[in-house]
């Protein structure tokens, strides 16, 4: 009887485990494993050389206009991990149903060991990945913020919670054009109605806003409140946008300005996902000040 009961319990455990794992697509698992391998490579080769290995040849950085990320990396000295210690871990993100575009985010820590008494600098990175023709994943955009303390995440990796997912048959070209229009419409609404109102209409309960100097506001209410207090007089201009073949996930980037006692100017990167009704929603928004 104990043996039978044990087999039943074991069967239930396996069924539960398989069900839990099935919530993460295989290609997303592969992407997460690649990010972790990238992080390990940084401990072995240092920041510059590991980034050169894992960045796509057409990867972009910002200054604030887009520039070739690898060219900028090659212009920097190679430093061993013992001098510049950078660690990070993917904790959430998602992948397009077509399996060639994804995004990840999580906490990071940097320590400059060449400076006596240097303290850890906490970060919250975001990366947009593209699957290459040979099947490997490579970073297309990497951008981060510097929060005042470690950013909390659920243990391990969890797929970004998105309420409903687009499963239409629109072409990639049409989807990319629709996303470009959505980004431009958001920027127009920011100028017309203010950032708080504009973001309220295109975010979800799990959307993330990454801004240096602040812990990331999560969800529509927190993002609306942060915007109303910190960036009410904001303008932004779309640079480019692209979408996956499945039309359910994409990214955009451009420049922004905040009029305040201490004006801000820089680049923004937004990750968008599309719901079952076909509406594009911002799931992550990061800026880099210049």
XYZ file of C-alpha atoms in Angstrom:
290
model
C 0.000 0.000 0.000
C 2.823 2.389 0.866
C 4.483 1.570 -2.432
C 1.294 2.292 -4.376
C 0.752 5.515 -2.468
C 4.352 6.479 -3.087
C 3.948 5.906 -6.817
C 0.782 8.009 -6.878
C 2.477 10.851 -4.997
C 5.510 10.612 -7.275
C 3.253 10.726 -10.312
C 1.484 13.807 -9.020
C 4.830 15.464 -8.335
C 6.098 14.771 -11.845
C 2.827 16.004 -13.368
C 3.016 19.200 -11.307
C 6.647 19.733 -12.209
C 6.032 19.202 -15.902
C 3.087 21.596 -15.748
C 5.203 24.243 -14.044
C 8.007 23.859 -16.567
C 5.632 23.991 -19.523
C 4.765 27.583 -18.616
C 8.234 28.592 -19.837
C 8.755 27.985 -23.567
C 11.795 25.927 -24.489
C 13.336 28.811 -26.431
C 12.948 31.078 -23.396
C 14.789 28.505 -21.294
C 17.553 28.517 -23.888
C 17.700 32.300 -23.829
C 17.943 32.365 -20.029
C 20.717 29.753 -20.123
C 22.572 31.896 -22.663
C 22.295 34.960 -20.405
C 23.697 32.937 -17.516
C 26.549 31.698 -19.695
C 27.215 35.325 -20.661
C 27.376 36.288 -16.973
C 29.822 33.428 -16.300
C 31.974 34.507 -19.233
C 32.250 37.971 -17.670
C 33.860 36.414 -14.577
C 36.403 34.632 -16.798
C 37.129 37.160 -19.556
C 36.118 40.484 -18.055
C 33.417 42.887 -19.142
C 34.653 44.089 -22.536
C 35.737 40.741 -23.954
C 32.639 38.855 -22.778
C 30.402 41.591 -24.181
C 32.179 41.394 -27.530
C 31.522 37.655 -27.557
C 27.817 37.820 -26.680
C 26.783 41.013 -28.490
C 25.372 40.753 -32.011
C 27.450 42.350 -34.750
C 24.647 44.883 -35.306
C 24.037 45.560 -31.597
C 23.298 49.176 -30.765
C 24.295 51.422 -27.873
C 23.215 55.019 -27.304
C 24.923 58.388 -27.076
C 21.939 59.297 -27.107
C 21.545 58.554 -30.828
C 22.107 54.873 -31.653
C 25.705 53.838 -32.377
C 27.448 50.519 -33.049
C 27.871 48.864 -29.647
C 30.815 46.689 -30.670
C 32.781 49.633 -32.053
C 32.414 51.404 -28.731
C 33.456 48.264 -26.844
C 36.571 47.821 -28.981
C 37.613 51.349 -28.072
C 37.739 50.456 -24.398
C 40.571 48.642 -22.580
C 40.192 45.006 -21.599
C 40.001 44.677 -17.815
C 40.171 41.423 -15.824
C 37.311 40.448 -13.535
C 39.663 40.905 -10.557
C 39.668 44.653 -11.321
C 36.146 45.273 -12.651
C 33.711 42.825 -11.081
C 30.318 42.679 -12.767
C 27.694 40.101 -11.826
C 24.105 39.790 -12.988
C 21.272 37.290 -13.101
C 18.162 37.043 -15.320
C 14.999 36.949 -13.206
C 12.154 37.732 -15.577
C 11.512 38.357 -19.249
C 9.751 36.809 -22.206
C 10.113 35.583 -25.757
C 8.118 35.983 -28.952
C 5.992 33.050 -30.053
C 8.112 32.909 -33.214
C 11.163 32.302 -31.033
C 13.656 34.772 -32.490
C 13.240 37.830 -30.232
C 13.234 38.076 -26.449
C 14.034 40.270 -23.474
C 15.428 39.707 -19.990
C 15.956 41.758 -16.860
C 17.345 41.250 -13.396
C 19.687 42.619 -10.726
C 23.349 43.423 -11.269
C 26.298 44.408 -9.070
C 29.475 46.199 -10.115
C 32.607 46.744 -7.997
C 35.660 48.698 -9.148
C 38.434 46.914 -7.274
C 41.019 49.416 -8.529
C 39.511 52.017 -6.181
C 40.381 51.498 -2.497
C 37.302 50.951 -0.362
C 34.964 50.847 -3.350
C 31.426 49.782 -2.517
C 29.135 47.681 -4.723
C 27.088 49.653 -7.246
C 23.656 48.112 -7.653
C 22.025 47.888 -11.045
C 18.916 46.693 -12.856
C 19.823 45.629 -16.378
C 17.574 45.064 -19.369
C 18.646 43.286 -22.539
C 16.927 42.671 -25.860
C 18.124 39.490 -27.554
C 17.893 38.238 -31.127
C 18.383 34.677 -32.300
C 21.004 34.539 -35.036
C 20.813 32.539 -38.283
C 22.983 29.813 -36.707
C 20.496 29.454 -33.820
C 22.573 31.207 -31.146
C 21.220 34.076 -29.079
C 23.043 37.403 -29.099
C 22.359 40.753 -27.392
C 20.979 43.485 -29.629
C 20.402 46.126 -26.920
C 21.789 46.226 -23.384
C 20.800 49.079 -21.097
C 20.613 49.484 -17.338
C 19.680 51.719 -14.451
C 21.370 52.344 -11.115
C 18.916 51.983 -8.209
C 19.963 53.062 -4.712
C 19.845 49.500 -3.343
C 19.445 45.916 -4.578
C 16.278 45.437 -6.626
C 14.126 42.585 -5.283
C 12.950 39.821 -7.594
C 11.248 36.494 -7.076
C 13.756 33.634 -6.613
C 14.948 31.934 -9.769
C 13.538 32.859 -13.153
C 9.864 33.566 -13.828
C 8.275 34.330 -17.163
C 6.928 37.867 -17.315
C 3.217 37.754 -16.414
C 1.263 39.035 -19.377
C -2.549 38.730 -19.212
C -3.370 37.666 -22.778
C -1.062 37.082 -25.731
C -1.506 38.057 -29.347
C -1.937 35.128 -31.721
C -2.970 36.907 -34.904
C -1.641 36.428 -38.413
C -0.448 39.934 -39.235
C 2.839 40.002 -41.145
C 6.072 40.987 -39.459
C 6.239 44.119 -41.587
C 2.713 45.156 -40.598
C 3.367 44.359 -36.927
C 6.548 46.434 -36.891
C 4.669 49.327 -38.505
C 1.887 49.031 -35.914
C 4.457 49.083 -33.107
C 6.146 52.138 -34.588
C 2.764 53.881 -34.630
C 2.143 52.825 -31.019
C 5.462 54.296 -29.890
C 4.827 57.545 -31.733
C 1.297 57.688 -30.312
C 2.643 57.255 -26.778
C 5.122 60.085 -27.308
C 2.375 62.304 -28.731
C 0.183 61.534 -25.720
C 3.061 62.335 -23.361
C 3.321 65.785 -24.936
C -0.447 66.347 -25.042
C -1.689 64.889 -21.764
C 1.433 64.402 -19.645
C 3.555 61.342 -18.964
C 1.422 60.051 -16.081
C -1.744 59.861 -18.165
C 0.072 58.563 -21.227
C 1.738 55.656 -19.440
C -1.457 54.799 -17.583
C -3.054 53.855 -20.890
C -0.295 51.523 -22.163
C 1.027 49.655 -19.112
C 0.025 46.547 -17.177
C 0.005 45.565 -13.515
C 3.506 44.106 -13.985
C 5.097 46.726 -16.276
C 8.517 47.929 -15.144
C 9.949 51.472 -15.140
C 13.749 51.602 -14.660
C 15.210 54.952 -13.647
C 18.617 55.565 -12.062
C 18.421 56.811 -8.498
C 15.065 55.125 -7.863
C 13.782 51.687 -7.089
C 11.792 50.566 -10.128
C 8.067 51.377 -9.976
C 6.150 48.250 -10.942
C 2.636 48.337 -12.386
C 0.386 51.008 -13.839
C -0.464 52.775 -10.568
C 3.154 53.010 -9.383
C 4.381 54.160 -12.811
C 1.639 56.793 -13.068
C 2.523 58.116 -9.609
C 6.268 58.200 -10.355
C 5.761 60.005 -13.633
C 3.442 62.582 -12.091
C 6.020 63.386 -9.426
C 9.298 63.104 -11.320
C 8.687 63.681 -15.040
C 5.422 65.599 -15.556
C 6.914 67.864 -18.244
C 8.426 65.286 -20.564
C 8.772 64.977 -24.314
C 10.076 62.051 -26.363
C 10.861 61.376 -30.013
C 10.716 57.935 -31.625
C 13.872 56.680 -33.277
C 13.046 53.140 -34.413
C 10.926 50.120 -33.591
C 10.800 46.495 -34.636
C 8.658 43.457 -33.908
C 9.027 39.691 -33.950
C 7.737 37.625 -36.867
C 4.820 36.529 -34.665
C 3.849 40.147 -34.046
C 3.496 39.671 -30.286
C 6.706 41.241 -28.958
C 8.917 44.114 -29.990
C 11.070 47.045 -28.920
C 11.429 50.733 -29.626
C 13.978 53.378 -28.833
C 14.407 57.100 -29.182
C 15.331 60.228 -27.255
C 13.612 62.065 -24.432
C 13.767 65.349 -22.517
C 12.440 66.227 -19.079
C 11.946 69.877 -18.241
C 12.663 70.383 -14.551
C 14.894 72.277 -12.147
C 17.568 69.834 -13.321
C 16.712 69.144 -16.975
C 17.314 65.655 -18.369
C 18.133 64.505 -21.861
C 18.900 61.023 -23.062
C 17.811 57.832 -24.769
C 14.915 55.551 -23.960
C 14.342 51.863 -24.705
C 10.901 50.298 -24.426
C 9.946 46.648 -24.614
C 6.409 46.059 -25.854
C 4.140 43.020 -25.831
C 0.837 42.681 -27.655
C -2.351 41.403 -26.061
C -4.975 39.146 -27.601
C -6.952 42.164 -28.781
C -3.932 43.400 -30.748
C -2.995 46.302 -28.459
C 0.691 47.001 -27.906
C 1.572 47.537 -24.219
C 4.814 48.710 -22.605
C 6.200 46.007 -20.313
C 9.594 47.600 -19.614
C 10.850 51.161 -20.050
C 14.444 52.246 -19.385
C 16.236 55.542 -19.950
C 19.906 56.456 -20.139
C 20.741 60.062 -19.288
C 23.373 62.091 -21.172
